Amino acid sequence: MLSKHESGQRHRNAMRAGTWLSIGAVLLLSGCANAPSVLQPHGPAAARLAELWWVLLSVAAIVFVIVMGLLAYALLRRRPGPSRLGNGQVFIITGGAVVPAIILVGVMIYTVGVQRAISVPQQPPVLTIEVVGHQWWWEVFYPDQSFATANEMHIPVGQPVLIKLTTADVIHSFWAPELQAKMDLLPGQTNTTWIQANTPGIYRVECAEYCGVQHAHMSMMIVAEAEEQLAAWLTHQQQDAPIVTDPVLLQGQQVFMGSACVYCHTIRGTTASGQLGPDLTHLGSRLTIGAGILPNTRGHLAGWVINAQAMKPGNRMPPMYLDASSLHTMLAYLESLE
Ligand code: CUA
C-alpha cells in the first residue's frame, strides 16, 4: 500500500504532467491556427499533393494495421509444436518480399505520376515572376513590367504563373504550402516552378531550406486577386515614387536621402539607388515588413528603422541613430510611398 505522502506525490506528479501536456497542446494548436497547411490546398498542384498525402497515409495505415494484427496473433496464439503455416517459408517470401514489392512499386509509380503532373501547368502561364533569395528576404522582379518589389507578389486568381528562382547567396527554398511543392533556389542556376491559386486571398511563402540564423523569418505574401485589381496593382508598381511637395514629407525625404539608407535601398525617381536591400519605391503599399515578420504599421516600421537588430537579429540592416523629429518625418515619408 502507498503511504499518504507517496499517494499525494503521485497525484501532484500526475497533475503536473497534465498541466504540461495541456500547455504543449495549446502551444501546438495555436501554432497551427494560422499556419498554411498542405492539407488545405487552394490550387491544382497543391490539390494533387494533398491527394498523394491521403493515399500514402491510407496505404501505410492499412499495412500497419495488418502487420500489428499478425503480430498480436503470433503473440497470443503461440503454442508448442509445429506451426500450422509449416516452416513458414512461403509466408515469409510472400509477406516479406512479394507483397511489399508490389505495394512499394505501386506507390512509386503513383508518386512519380503526381510529380510529373504537377511539374508543368495545364495551360501556358499568363505571367512570369523572377524571385531572388537573399539572407533573409525575397527580391521579386516582374520582367515584363520591369519593376522590382520585395517579400510580396501579386498574381491573377485561377491562372498559372511561372516563377523563376535563383539566389544571391546561399541555398533557399520557395514553398507556398497551399499552392505548390517546394522548389530550391540554388546559386548560379535558375530553377522554375509555377503556382496557381483558385481562390482570391493571401498565401504565405516560407523558406524551406535552412539558410542561416533568420531562416525561420523569411516569409513572403502571395496576393491572388481578380485580373482588374492585378492590372491596377501592376500599373501602380511600375510608376516611380511621386514627387514630394508636403513640407513634412519633404523633410522626411531629406532625412532619408542624407542617411546611410540610400547605400542599400532604391526608391525609383529619387537619388536612392542601393541594391543590397529591398526596393522601397512602394513600401507603403506592402502588407508586411521584415520579410513577413510584422504587419506594415508605423510602430513596427519605427522599431525596424531604429534597430532592426532587436526585431530580427543578424539581418543586414544596421541600427539608425535618429532624433525623434527626424524619425517622425522619415516614417511619414516612407508611409507615403504607397
Ligand atoms: Cu532562406 Cu531558409
CSV table of N, CA, C and O and ligand atoms in Angstrom, one decimal, residues 133-138 167 169-174 185 206-212 214-219, ligand 1:
chain,number,residue,atom,x,y,z
A,133,GLY,N,16.5,34.9,-53.9
A,133,GLY,CA,16.5,34.7,-52.4
A,133,GLY,C,17.7,35.4,-51.9
A,133,GLY,O,18.8,35.5,-52.5
A,134,HIS,N,17.5,36.1,-50.7
A,134,HIS,CA,18.6,36.8,-50.0
A,134,HIS,C,18.5,36.3,-48.5
A,134,HIS,O,17.4,36.0,-48.1
A,135,GLN,N,19.6,36.4,-47.8
A,135,GLN,CA,19.5,36.2,-46.4
A,135,GLN,C,19.0,37.5,-45.8
A,135,GLN,O,19.7,38.5,-45.8
A,136,TRP,N,17.8,37.7,-45.3
A,136,TRP,CA,16.7,36.8,-45.3
A,136,TRP,C,15.5,37.5,-45.8
A,136,TRP,O,14.7,37.9,-45.0
A,137,TRP,N,15.4,37.6,-47.1
A,137,TRP,CA,14.2,38.3,-47.7
A,137,TRP,C,14.2,37.8,-49.1
A,137,TRP,O,15.1,37.2,-49.7
A,138,TRP,N,13.1,38.1,-49.8
A,138,TRP,CA,12.8,37.7,-51.2
A,138,TRP,C,12.7,39.0,-52.1
A,138,TRP,O,11.9,39.9,-51.8
A,167,THR,N,19.3,32.6,-56.4
A,167,THR,CA,19.7,33.1,-55.1
A,167,THR,C,20.9,34.0,-55.2
A,167,THR,O,21.8,33.8,-56.1
A,169,ASP,N,22.9,34.5,-52.5
A,169,ASP,CA,23.9,34.0,-51.5
A,169,ASP,C,23.8,32.5,-51.4
A,169,ASP,O,24.3,31.7,-52.2
A,170,VAL,N,23.1,32.0,-50.3
A,170,VAL,CA,23.1,30.6,-50.0
A,170,VAL,C,21.8,29.9,-50.6
A,170,VAL,O,21.0,30.6,-51.3
A,171,ILE,N,21.7,28.6,-50.4
A,171,ILE,CA,20.5,27.9,-50.9
A,171,ILE,C,19.3,28.3,-50.0
A,171,ILE,O,19.3,28.3,-48.8
A,172,HIS,N,18.2,28.6,-50.7
A,172,HIS,CA,16.9,28.8,-50.0
A,172,HIS,C,15.9,27.9,-50.7
A,172,HIS,O,16.2,27.2,-51.7
A,173,SER,N,14.7,27.8,-50.2
A,173,SER,CA,13.6,27.0,-50.9
A,173,SER,C,12.3,27.8,-50.9
A,173,SER,O,11.9,28.2,-49.8
A,174,PHE,N,11.7,27.8,-52.0
A,174,PHE,CA,10.4,28.6,-52.2
A,174,PHE,C,9.3,27.6,-51.9
A,174,PHE,O,9.1,26.6,-52.6
A,185,LEU,N,16.2,27.3,-54.4
A,185,LEU,CA,16.9,28.4,-55.1
A,185,LEU,C,18.4,28.1,-54.9
A,185,LEU,O,18.9,28.1,-53.8
A,206,GLU,N,7.0,30.3,-47.3
A,206,GLU,CA,8.1,30.1,-46.3
A,206,GLU,C,9.3,29.6,-47.0
A,206,GLU,O,9.3,28.9,-47.9
A,207,CYS,N,10.5,30.1,-46.5
A,207,CYS,CA,11.7,29.5,-46.9
A,207,CYS,C,11.8,28.1,-46.3
A,207,CYS,O,11.7,27.9,-45.1
A,208,ALA,N,12.1,27.1,-47.1
A,208,ALA,CA,12.0,25.7,-46.6
A,208,ALA,C,13.4,25.0,-46.7
A,208,ALA,O,13.5,23.8,-46.7
A,209,GLU,N,14.5,25.8,-46.7
A,209,GLU,CA,15.8,25.3,-46.7
A,209,GLU,C,16.6,26.1,-45.7
A,209,GLU,O,16.7,27.3,-45.9
A,210,TYR,N,17.2,25.4,-44.7
A,210,TYR,CA,17.9,26.2,-43.7
A,210,TYR,C,19.0,27.1,-44.3
A,210,TYR,O,19.8,26.6,-45.0
A,211,CYS,N,18.9,28.4,-44.1
A,211,CYS,CA,19.8,29.3,-44.8
A,211,CYS,C,20.4,30.3,-43.8
A,211,CYS,O,20.9,31.4,-44.2
A,212,GLY,N,20.5,30.0,-42.5
A,212,GLY,CA,21.2,30.8,-41.6
A,212,GLY,C,20.3,31.2,-40.4
A,212,GLY,O,19.1,30.7,-40.3
A,214,GLN,N,18.3,33.6,-39.5
A,214,GLN,CA,16.9,34.0,-39.6
A,214,GLN,C,16.1,33.3,-40.6
A,214,GLN,O,15.2,33.8,-41.2
A,215,HIS,N,16.5,32.0,-40.9
A,215,HIS,CA,15.8,31.2,-41.8
A,215,HIS,C,14.3,31.1,-41.5
A,215,HIS,O,13.4,31.2,-42.4
A,216,ALA,N,13.9,31.0,-40.2
A,216,ALA,CA,12.5,30.9,-39.8
A,216,ALA,C,11.8,32.2,-40.1
A,216,ALA,O,10.5,32.2,-40.1
A,217,HIS,N,12.5,33.3,-40.3
A,217,HIS,CA,11.8,34.6,-40.5
A,217,HIS,C,12.0,35.1,-42.0
A,217,HIS,O,12.5,36.2,-42.2
A,218,MET,N,11.8,34.2,-42.9
A,218,MET,CA,12.0,34.5,-44.3
A,218,MET,C,10.7,34.1,-45.0
A,218,MET,O,10.6,33.0,-45.6
A,219,SER,N,9.7,35.0,-44.9
A,219,SER,CA,8.4,34.7,-45.5
A,219,SER,C,8.1,35.7,-46.6
A,219,SER,O,8.7,36.8,-46.7
B,1,CUA,CU1,16.1,31.2,-46.8
B,1,CUA,CU2,15.8,29.5,-45.3
